[in-house]
Amino acid sequence: MHIRLINPNSTASMTSQALESALRVASAGTRVTAVNPTCSPVSIEGSLDEALAVPDMLSEIRKGEEQNVDAYVIACFDDPGLHAAREVARGPVIGICQAAVQVAMTISRRFSVVTTLPRSVPIIEDIVQAYGAGHHCRAVRAIDLPVLGLEEDPDTAERLLIEAIERAKVEDRAETIILGCAGMSRLCERLTEVTGVPVIDGVTAALKIAEALVGAGYSTSKVNGYNYPRQKGQGTASVQRECLVANG
């Protein structure tokens, strides 16, 4: 099977790191490739960044459909454009937040999320609630470090993550911890070892769920909600082309 990992932001080094994490757990015979748009924000830190990243991300999925990709992993914890992506794709599309939440609810009764910036906290709280896991999520904590800071200052990032996880163990009584950013994936095993609590990385969780769904023969339902987008006619296409030209 061929699984495509899509990093919706334009930072190639983050894409490479997520790919390394995915390849570490991929089964023999699973081909994993990774891409990122070149014109999207360099990091996704809020709703505006998310909205700007989605069109190019959907374009990457359309390319994947032409290449017969079997499933997709959206490597951003906000799960941007997840429902739209499922309308475009034939095979499963897995968001790393949803995957991590499902794993946490399977292996524990209560979990907390540790993310990057405080502004991401309400966004993640809403997403977790939408996935039906609000009762299981004890807290969403932020280490107050930008996404790109995870690469620029990895020692500080690790220290802040360990401190946040230790507080979550005591104050939240969390039984597992979810890493709330794809850029944290390389630290997952290290954090589990140091803190003694299971730490879940959404990238690896999503990759294994994608493998399982493809292996079992499940594809995205095209009945109603996730049906392919309707073609709106030549006139609409012409207007869209004119808008693209006008906007450069």
PDB file of C-alpha atoms in Angstrom:
ATOM      1  CA  MET A   1       0.000   0.000   0.000  1.00  0.00           C
ATOM      2  CA  HIS A   2       1.025   3.604  -0.540  1.00  0.00           C
ATOM      3  CA  ILE A   3       0.318   6.134   2.222  1.00  0.00           C
ATOM      4  CA  ARG A   4       0.965   9.825   1.631  1.00  0.00           C
ATOM      5  CA  LEU A   5       1.818  12.058   4.579  1.00  0.00           C
ATOM      6  CA  ILE A   6       0.889  15.689   3.929  1.00  0.00           C
ATOM      7  CA  ASN A   7       2.323  18.472   6.058  1.00  0.00           C
ATOM      8  CA  PRO A   8      -0.004  21.427   5.342  1.00  0.00           C
ATOM      9  CA  ASN A   9       2.641  24.025   6.162  1.00  0.00           C
ATOM     10  CA  SER A  10       5.584  24.842   3.896  1.00  0.00           C
ATOM     11  CA  THR A  11       8.463  23.946   6.238  1.00  0.00           C
ATOM     12  CA  ALA A  12      10.222  21.031   4.538  1.00  0.00           C
ATOM     13  CA  SER A  13      12.335  20.133   7.582  1.00  0.00           C
ATOM     14  CA  MET A  14       9.165  19.524   9.586  1.00  0.00           C
ATOM     15  CA  THR A  15       7.868  17.308   6.790  1.00  0.00           C
ATOM     16  CA  SER A  16      11.094  15.286   6.876  1.00  0.00           C
ATOM     17  CA  GLN A  17      10.859  14.850  10.636  1.00  0.00           C
ATOM     18  CA  ALA A  18       7.253  13.630  10.425  1.00  0.00           C
ATOM     19  CA  LEU A  19       8.218  11.232   7.651  1.00  0.00           C
ATOM     20  CA  GLU A  20      11.035   9.787   9.771  1.00  0.00           C
ATOM     21  CA  SER A  21       8.563   9.149  12.587  1.00  0.00           C
ATOM     22  CA  ALA A  22       6.111   7.480  10.210  1.00  0.00           C
ATOM     23  CA  LEU A  23       8.772   5.286   8.611  1.00  0.00           C
ATOM     24  CA  ARG A  24       9.898   4.121  12.041  1.00  0.00           C
ATOM     25  CA  VAL A  25       6.563   2.355  12.616  1.00  0.00           C
ATOM     26  CA  ALA A  26       5.504   1.513   9.054  1.00  0.00           C
ATOM     27  CA  SER A  27       4.998  -2.162   8.260  1.00  0.00           C
ATOM     28  CA  ALA A  28       7.172  -3.968   5.749  1.00  0.00           C
ATOM     29  CA  GLY A  29       5.665  -3.455   2.340  1.00  0.00           C
ATOM     30  CA  THR A  30       4.075  -0.101   3.197  1.00  0.00           C
ATOM     31  CA  ARG A  31       5.357   2.723   1.039  1.00  0.00           C
ATOM     32  CA  VAL A  32       5.217   6.069   2.838  1.00  0.00           C
ATOM     33  CA  THR A  33       5.867   9.321   1.000  1.00  0.00           C
ATOM     34  CA  ALA A  34       5.609  12.872   2.310  1.00  0.00           C
ATOM     35  CA  VAL A  35       4.909  16.244   0.711  1.00  0.00           C
ATOM     36  CA  ASN A  36       4.210  19.810   1.735  1.00  0.00           C
ATOM     37  CA  PRO A  37       2.922  22.803  -0.242  1.00  0.00           C
ATOM     38  CA  THR A  38       5.437  25.503  -1.027  1.00  0.00           C
ATOM     39  CA  CYS A  39       3.131  28.521  -0.730  1.00  0.00           C
ATOM     40  CA  SER A  40       1.308  27.820   2.531  1.00  0.00           C
ATOM     41  CA  PRO A  41       2.280  29.388   5.912  1.00  0.00           C
ATOM     42  CA  VAL A  42       5.600  28.189   7.366  1.00  0.00           C
ATOM     43  CA  SER A  43       3.712  27.021  10.454  1.00  0.00           C
ATOM     44  CA  ILE A  44       0.062  26.668  11.399  1.00  0.00           C
ATOM     45  CA  GLU A  45      -0.613  28.612  14.571  1.00  0.00           C
ATOM     46  CA  GLY A  46      -4.245  29.635  14.496  1.00  0.00           C
ATOM     47  CA  SER A  47      -7.354  29.632  12.348  1.00  0.00           C
ATOM     48  CA  LEU A  48      -6.024  32.019   9.704  1.00  0.00           C
ATOM     49  CA  ASP A  49      -2.943  29.901   9.039  1.00  0.00           C
ATOM     50  CA  GLU A  50      -5.177  26.862   8.869  1.00  0.00           C
ATOM     51  CA  ALA A  51      -7.528  28.457   6.341  1.00  0.00           C
ATOM     52  CA  LEU A  52      -4.621  29.612   4.163  1.00  0.00           C
ATOM     53  CA  ALA A  53      -3.070  26.135   4.151  1.00  0.00           C
ATOM     54  CA  VAL A  54      -6.133  24.103   3.185  1.00  0.00           C
ATOM     55  CA  PRO A  55      -6.415  24.881  -0.568  1.00  0.00           C
ATOM     56  CA  ASP A  56      -2.848  23.773  -1.340  1.00  0.00           C
ATOM     57  CA  MET A  57      -3.257  20.744   0.900  1.00  0.00           C
ATOM     58  CA  LEU A  58      -6.327  19.687  -1.079  1.00  0.00           C
ATOM     59  CA  SER A  59      -4.327  20.172  -4.261  1.00  0.00           C
ATOM     60  CA  GLU A  60      -1.751  17.697  -2.939  1.00  0.00           C
ATOM     61  CA  ILE A  61      -4.501  15.170  -2.289  1.00  0.00           C
ATOM     62  CA  ARG A  62      -5.786  15.572  -5.843  1.00  0.00           C
ATOM     63  CA  LYS A  63      -2.259  14.845  -7.080  1.00  0.00           C
ATOM     64  CA  GLY A  64      -2.182  11.791  -4.864  1.00  0.00           C
ATOM     65  CA  GLU A  65      -5.432  10.539  -6.334  1.00  0.00           C
ATOM     66  CA  GLU A  66      -3.863  10.677  -9.794  1.00  0.00           C
ATOM     67  CA  GLN A  67      -0.948   8.608  -8.429  1.00  0.00           C
ATOM     68  CA  ASN A  68      -3.249   5.983  -6.854  1.00  0.00           C
ATOM     69  CA  VAL A  69      -2.263   6.776  -3.278  1.00  0.00           C
ATOM     70  CA  ASP A  70      -4.213   4.473  -0.935  1.00  0.00           C
ATOM     71  CA  ALA A  71      -4.547   6.717   2.133  1.00  0.00           C
ATOM     72  CA  TYR A  72      -3.459  10.084   3.511  1.00  0.00           C
ATOM     73  CA  VAL A  73      -2.238  11.394   6.850  1.00  0.00           C
ATOM     74  CA  ILE A  74      -2.708  15.113   7.503  1.00  0.00           C
ATOM     75  CA  ALA A  75       0.287  15.979   9.681  1.00  0.00           C
ATOM     76  CA  CYS A  76      -1.058  18.994  11.542  1.00  0.00           C
ATOM     77  CA  PHE A  77      -2.716  18.696  14.937  1.00  0.00           C
ATOM     78  CA  ASP A  78      -5.563  21.070  14.032  1.00  0.00           C
ATOM     79  CA  ASP A  79      -6.678  18.481  11.431  1.00  0.00           C
ATOM     80  CA  PRO A  80      -7.150  21.332   8.927  1.00  0.00           C
ATOM     81  CA  GLY A  81      -9.536  20.681   6.047  1.00  0.00           C
ATOM     82  CA  LEU A  82     -10.095  17.084   7.171  1.00  0.00           C
ATOM     83  CA  HIS A  83     -13.701  16.826   6.030  1.00  0.00           C
ATOM     84  CA  ALA A  84     -12.961  18.545   2.721  1.00  0.00           C
ATOM     85  CA  ALA A  85     -10.035  16.175   2.160  1.00  0.00           C
ATOM     86  CA  ARG A  86     -12.315  13.198   2.663  1.00  0.00           C
ATOM     87  CA  GLU A  87     -14.607  14.524  -0.066  1.00  0.00           C
ATOM     88  CA  VAL A  88     -11.662  14.599  -2.478  1.00  0.00           C
ATOM     89  CA  ALA A  89     -10.008  11.295  -1.584  1.00  0.00           C
ATOM     90  CA  ARG A  90     -11.048   7.776  -2.503  1.00  0.00           C
ATOM     91  CA  GLY A  91      -9.172   6.161   0.361  1.00  0.00           C
ATOM     92  CA  PRO A  92      -9.066   6.985   4.087  1.00  0.00           C
ATOM     93  CA  VAL A  93      -7.832  10.393   5.249  1.00  0.00           C
ATOM     94  CA  ILE A  94      -6.576  10.435   8.831  1.00  0.00           C
ATOM     95  CA  GLY A  95      -5.993  13.564  10.897  1.00  0.00           C
ATOM     96  CA  ILE A  96      -3.295  13.230  13.534  1.00  0.00           C
ATOM     97  CA  CYS A  97      -5.435  14.799  16.270  1.00  0.00           C
ATOM     98  CA  GLN A  98      -8.326  12.411  15.712  1.00  0.00           C
ATOM     99  CA  ALA A  99      -5.935   9.447  15.528  1.00  0.00           C
ATOM    100  CA  ALA A 100      -4.151  10.420  18.748  1.00  0.00           C
ATOM    101  CA  VAL A 101      -7.440  10.951  20.593  1.00  0.00           C
ATOM    102  CA  GLN A 102      -8.746   7.564  19.492  1.00  0.00           C
ATOM    103  CA  VAL A 103      -5.558   5.853  20.653  1.00  0.00           C
ATOM    104  CA  ALA A 104      -5.616   7.708  23.995  1.00  0.00           C
ATOM    105  CA  MET A 105      -9.239   6.695  24.622  1.00  0.00           C
ATOM    106  CA  THR A 106      -8.337   3.095  23.826  1.00  0.00           C
ATOM    107  CA  ILE A 107      -5.351   2.728  26.148  1.00  0.00           C
ATOM    108  CA  SER A 108      -6.449   5.026  28.997  1.00  0.00           C
ATOM    109  CA  ARG A 109      -9.511   6.575  30.626  1.00  0.00           C
ATOM    110  CA  ARG A 110      -8.179  10.127  30.911  1.00  0.00           C
ATOM    111  CA  PHE A 111      -5.621  12.078  28.911  1.00  0.00           C
ATOM    112  CA  SER A 112      -4.159  15.561  28.567  1.00  0.00           C
ATOM    113  CA  VAL A 113      -2.772  17.318  25.503  1.00  0.00           C
ATOM    114  CA  VAL A 114       0.477  19.307  25.483  1.00  0.00           C
ATOM    115  CA  THR A 115       0.786  21.763  22.612  1.00  0.00           C
ATOM    116  CA  THR A 116       2.896  24.736  21.574  1.00  0.00           C
ATOM    117  CA  LEU A 117       1.222  28.139  22.005  1.00  0.00           C
ATOM    118  CA  PRO A 118      -1.609  29.249  24.331  1.00  0.00           C
ATOM    119  CA  ARG A 119      -3.622  30.412  21.310  1.00  0.00           C
ATOM    120  CA  SER A 120      -3.865  26.783  20.207  1.00  0.00           C
ATOM    121  CA  VAL A 121      -5.539  25.690  23.449  1.00  0.00           C
ATOM    122  CA  PRO A 122      -9.155  26.702  22.632  1.00  0.00           C
ATOM    123  CA  ILE A 123      -8.808  25.353  19.078  1.00  0.00           C
ATOM    124  CA  ILE A 124      -7.686  21.959  20.355  1.00  0.00           C
ATOM    125  CA  GLU A 125     -10.328  21.945  23.095  1.00  0.00           C
ATOM    126  CA  ASP A 126     -13.013  22.447  20.457  1.00  0.00           C
ATOM    127  CA  ILE A 127     -11.577  19.718  18.199  1.00  0.00           C
ATOM    128  CA  VAL A 128     -11.357  17.193  21.044  1.00  0.00           C
ATOM    129  CA  GLN A 129     -14.937  18.021  22.019  1.00  0.00           C
ATOM    130  CA  ALA A 130     -16.069  17.545  18.417  1.00  0.00           C
ATOM    131  CA  TYR A 131     -14.495  14.072  18.432  1.00  0.00           C
ATOM    132  CA  GLY A 132     -16.603  13.143  21.459  1.00  0.00           C
ATOM    133  CA  ALA A 133     -13.636  13.027  23.825  1.00  0.00           C
ATOM    134  CA  GLY A 134     -14.266  16.134  25.914  1.00  0.00           C
ATOM    135  CA  HIS A 135     -15.090  14.112  29.026  1.00  0.00           C
ATOM    136  CA  HIS A 136     -11.874  12.106  28.693  1.00  0.00           C
ATOM    137  CA  CYS A 137      -9.591  15.113  28.132  1.00  0.00           C
ATOM    138  CA  ARG A 138      -8.443  16.531  31.467  1.00  0.00           C
ATOM    139  CA  ALA A 139      -6.599  19.556  30.084  1.00  0.00           C
ATOM    140  CA  VAL A 140      -4.903  21.114  27.079  1.00  0.00           C
ATOM    141  CA  ARG A 141      -1.592  22.616  28.164  1.00  0.00           C
ATOM    142  CA  ALA A 142       0.753  24.917  26.222  1.00  0.00           C
ATOM    143  CA  ILE A 143       4.517  25.201  26.626  1.00  0.00           C
ATOM    144  CA  ASP A 144       4.438  28.722  25.113  1.00  0.00           C
ATOM    145  CA  LEU A 145       6.951  27.913  22.385  1.00  0.00           C
ATOM    146  CA  PRO A 146       6.247  28.588  18.686  1.00  0.00           C
ATOM    147  CA  VAL A 147       6.034  25.626  16.328  1.00  0.00           C
ATOM    148  CA  LEU A 148       9.304  26.520  14.615  1.00  0.00           C
ATOM    149  CA  GLY A 149      10.928  26.808  18.031  1.00  0.00           C
ATOM    150  CA  LEU A 150      10.685  23.033  18.352  1.00  0.00           C
ATOM    151  CA  GLU A 151      13.413  22.796  15.709  1.00  0.00           C
ATOM    152  CA  GLU A 152      15.299  25.982  16.513  1.00  0.00           C
ATOM    153  CA  ASP A 153      15.741  25.189  20.212  1.00  0.00           C
ATOM    154  CA  PRO A 154      15.160  21.435  20.722  1.00  0.00           C
ATOM    155  CA  ASP A 155      16.742  21.349  24.191  1.00  0.00           C
ATOM    156  CA  THR A 156      14.377  23.998  25.512  1.00  0.00           C
ATOM    157  CA  ALA A 157      11.454  22.279  23.801  1.00  0.00           C
ATOM    158  CA  GLU A 158      12.251  18.956  25.466  1.00  0.00           C
ATOM    159  CA  ARG A 159      12.653  20.579  28.884  1.00  0.00           C
ATOM    160  CA  LEU A 160       9.350  22.445  28.612  1.00  0.00           C
ATOM    161  CA  LEU A 161       7.533  19.337  27.416  1.00  0.00           C
ATOM    162  CA  ILE A 162       8.861  17.252  30.298  1.00  0.00           C
ATOM    163  CA  GLU A 163       7.802  19.926  32.791  1.00  0.00           C
ATOM    164  CA  ALA A 164       4.315  20.140  31.269  1.00  0.00           C
ATOM    165  CA  ILE A 165       3.888  16.354  31.248  1.00  0.00           C
ATOM    166  CA  GLU A 166       4.966  16.071  34.884  1.00  0.00           C
ATOM    167  CA  ARG A 167       2.410  18.720  35.861  1.00  0.00           C
ATOM    168  CA  ALA A 168      -0.290  16.927  33.864  1.00  0.00           C
ATOM    169  CA  LYS A 169       0.455  13.675  35.689  1.00  0.00           C
ATOM    170  CA  VAL A 170      -0.043  15.323  39.080  1.00  0.00           C
ATOM    171  CA  GLU A 171      -2.545  18.132  38.499  1.00  0.00           C
ATOM    172  CA  ASP A 172      -4.692  16.532  35.775  1.00  0.00           C
ATOM    173  CA  ARG A 173      -4.252  12.929  36.912  1.00  0.00           C
ATOM    174  CA  ALA A 174      -3.675  12.209  33.222  1.00  0.00           C
ATOM    175  CA  GLU A 175      -3.005   8.588  32.322  1.00  0.00           C
ATOM    176  CA  THR A 176      -1.664   9.332  28.853  1.00  0.00           C
ATOM    177  CA  ILE A 177      -0.311  12.448  27.158  1.00  0.00           C
ATOM    178  CA  ILE A 178      -0.976  13.489  23.573  1.00  0.00           C
ATOM    179  CA  LEU A 179       1.623  15.622  21.805  1.00  0.00           C
ATOM    180  CA  GLY A 180      -0.326  18.472  20.244  1.00  0.00           C
ATOM    181  CA  CYS A 181       1.956  19.215  17.293  1.00  0.00           C
ATOM    182  CA  ALA A 182       3.448  17.115  14.494  1.00  0.00           C
ATOM    183  CA  GLY A 183       6.764  18.850  15.129  1.00  0.00           C
ATOM    184  CA  MET A 184       7.021  17.054  18.475  1.00  0.00           C
ATOM    185  CA  SER A 185       6.885  13.556  16.987  1.00  0.00           C
ATOM    186  CA  ARG A 186      10.625  12.843  17.210  1.00  0.00           C
ATOM    187  CA  LEU A 187      10.507  13.331  21.006  1.00  0.00           C
ATOM    188  CA  CYS A 188       7.716  10.835  21.690  1.00  0.00           C
ATOM    189  CA  GLU A 189       9.777   7.843  22.810  1.00  0.00           C
ATOM    190  CA  ARG A 190      12.173  10.004  24.803  1.00  0.00           C
ATOM    191  CA  LEU A 191       9.307  11.698  26.675  1.00  0.00           C
ATOM    192  CA  THR A 192       7.698   8.364  27.513  1.00  0.00           C
ATOM    193  CA  GLU A 193      11.006   7.079  28.867  1.00  0.00           C
ATOM    194  CA  VAL A 194      11.725  10.148  30.992  1.00  0.00           C
ATOM    195  CA  THR A 195       8.243  10.753  32.421  1.00  0.00           C
ATOM    196  CA  GLY A 196       7.015   7.177  32.768  1.00  0.00           C
ATOM    197  CA  VAL A 197       3.631   7.979  31.220  1.00  0.00           C
ATOM    198  CA  PRO A 198       2.543   6.767  27.755  1.00  0.00           C
ATOM    199  CA  VAL A 199       3.068   9.641  25.311  1.00  0.00           C
ATOM    200  CA  ILE A 200       1.137   9.494  22.047  1.00  0.00           C
ATOM    201  CA  ASP A 201       2.376  10.978  18.786  1.00  0.00           C
ATOM    202  CA  GLY A 202      -0.415  11.605  16.301  1.00  0.00           C
ATOM    203  CA  VAL A 203       1.791  11.021  13.260  1.00  0.00           C
ATOM    204  CA  THR A 204       2.609   7.422  14.153  1.00  0.00           C
ATOM    205  CA  ALA A 205      -0.919   6.800  15.437  1.00  0.00           C
ATOM    206  CA  ALA A 206      -2.418   8.053  12.168  1.00  0.00           C
ATOM    207  CA  LEU A 207       0.003   6.042  10.040  1.00  0.00           C
ATOM    208  CA  LYS A 208      -0.926   2.790  11.798  1.00  0.00           C
ATOM    209  CA  ILE A 209      -4.656   3.529  11.585  1.00  0.00           C
ATOM    210  CA  ALA A 210      -4.293   4.280   7.870  1.00  0.00           C
ATOM    211  CA  GLU A 211      -2.463   0.978   7.359  1.00  0.00           C
ATOM    212  CA  ALA A 212      -5.178  -0.907   9.230  1.00  0.00           C
ATOM    213  CA  LEU A 213      -8.023   0.646   7.240  1.00  0.00           C
ATOM    214  CA  VAL A 214      -6.374   0.060   3.874  1.00  0.00           C
ATOM    215  CA  GLY A 215      -5.393  -3.463   4.864  1.00  0.00           C
ATOM    216  CA  ALA A 216      -8.965  -4.245   5.859  1.00  0.00           C
ATOM    217  CA  GLY A 217     -10.279  -2.886   2.568  1.00  0.00           C
ATOM    218  CA  TYR A 218     -12.074   0.174   3.951  1.00  0.00           C
ATOM    219  CA  SER A 219     -12.377   3.309   1.838  1.00  0.00           C
ATOM    220  CA  THR A 220     -14.065   6.673   2.335  1.00  0.00           C
ATOM    221  CA  SER A 221     -17.841   6.460   2.013  1.00  0.00           C
ATOM    222  CA  LYS A 222     -19.159   8.360  -0.974  1.00  0.00           C
ATOM    223  CA  VAL A 223     -22.752   8.196   0.235  1.00  0.00           C
ATOM    224  CA  ASN A 224     -23.926  11.749   0.950  1.00  0.00           C
ATOM    225  CA  GLY A 225     -21.577  13.566   3.376  1.00  0.00           C
ATOM    226  CA  TYR A 226     -18.191  12.615   1.903  1.00  0.00           C
ATOM    227  CA  ASN A 227     -19.354  12.248  -1.685  1.00  0.00           C
ATOM    228  CA  TYR A 228     -17.087  13.752  -4.344  1.00  0.00           C
ATOM    229  CA  PRO A 229     -17.631  17.512  -4.809  1.00  0.00           C
ATOM    230  CA  ARG A 230     -20.293  18.389  -7.365  1.00  0.00           C
ATOM    231  CA  GLN A 231     -19.112  19.846 -10.653  1.00  0.00           C
ATOM    232  CA  LYS A 232     -20.570  23.354 -10.833  1.00  0.00           C
ATOM    233  CA  GLY A 233     -20.424  23.882 -14.585  1.00  0.00           C
ATOM    234  CA  GLN A 234     -18.169  25.635 -17.061  1.00  0.00           C
ATOM    235  CA  GLY A 235     -19.293  29.099 -16.029  1.00  0.00           C
ATOM    236  CA  THR A 236     -18.227  28.601 -12.451  1.00  0.00           C
ATOM    237  CA  ALA A 237     -14.871  27.197 -13.533  1.00  0.00           C
ATOM    238  CA  SER A 238     -14.261  30.271 -15.681  1.00  0.00           C
ATOM    239  CA  VAL A 239     -15.013  32.579 -12.754  1.00  0.00           C
ATOM    240  CA  GLN A 240     -12.620  30.599 -10.548  1.00  0.00           C
ATOM    241  CA  ARG A 241      -9.846  30.862 -13.150  1.00  0.00           C
ATOM    242  CA  GLU A 242     -10.394  34.614 -13.419  1.00  0.00           C
ATOM    243  CA  CYS A 243     -10.158  34.949  -9.624  1.00  0.00           C
ATOM    244  CA  LEU A 244      -6.912  32.961  -9.577  1.00  0.00           C
ATOM    245  CA  VAL A 245      -5.412  35.194 -12.264  1.00  0.00           C
ATOM    246  CA  ALA A 246      -6.552  38.346 -10.481  1.00  0.00           C
ATOM    247  CA  ASN A 247      -5.050  37.176  -7.202  1.00  0.00           C
ATOM    248  CA  GLY A 248      -1.750  36.200  -8.834  1.00  0.00           C
TER     249      GLY A 248
END
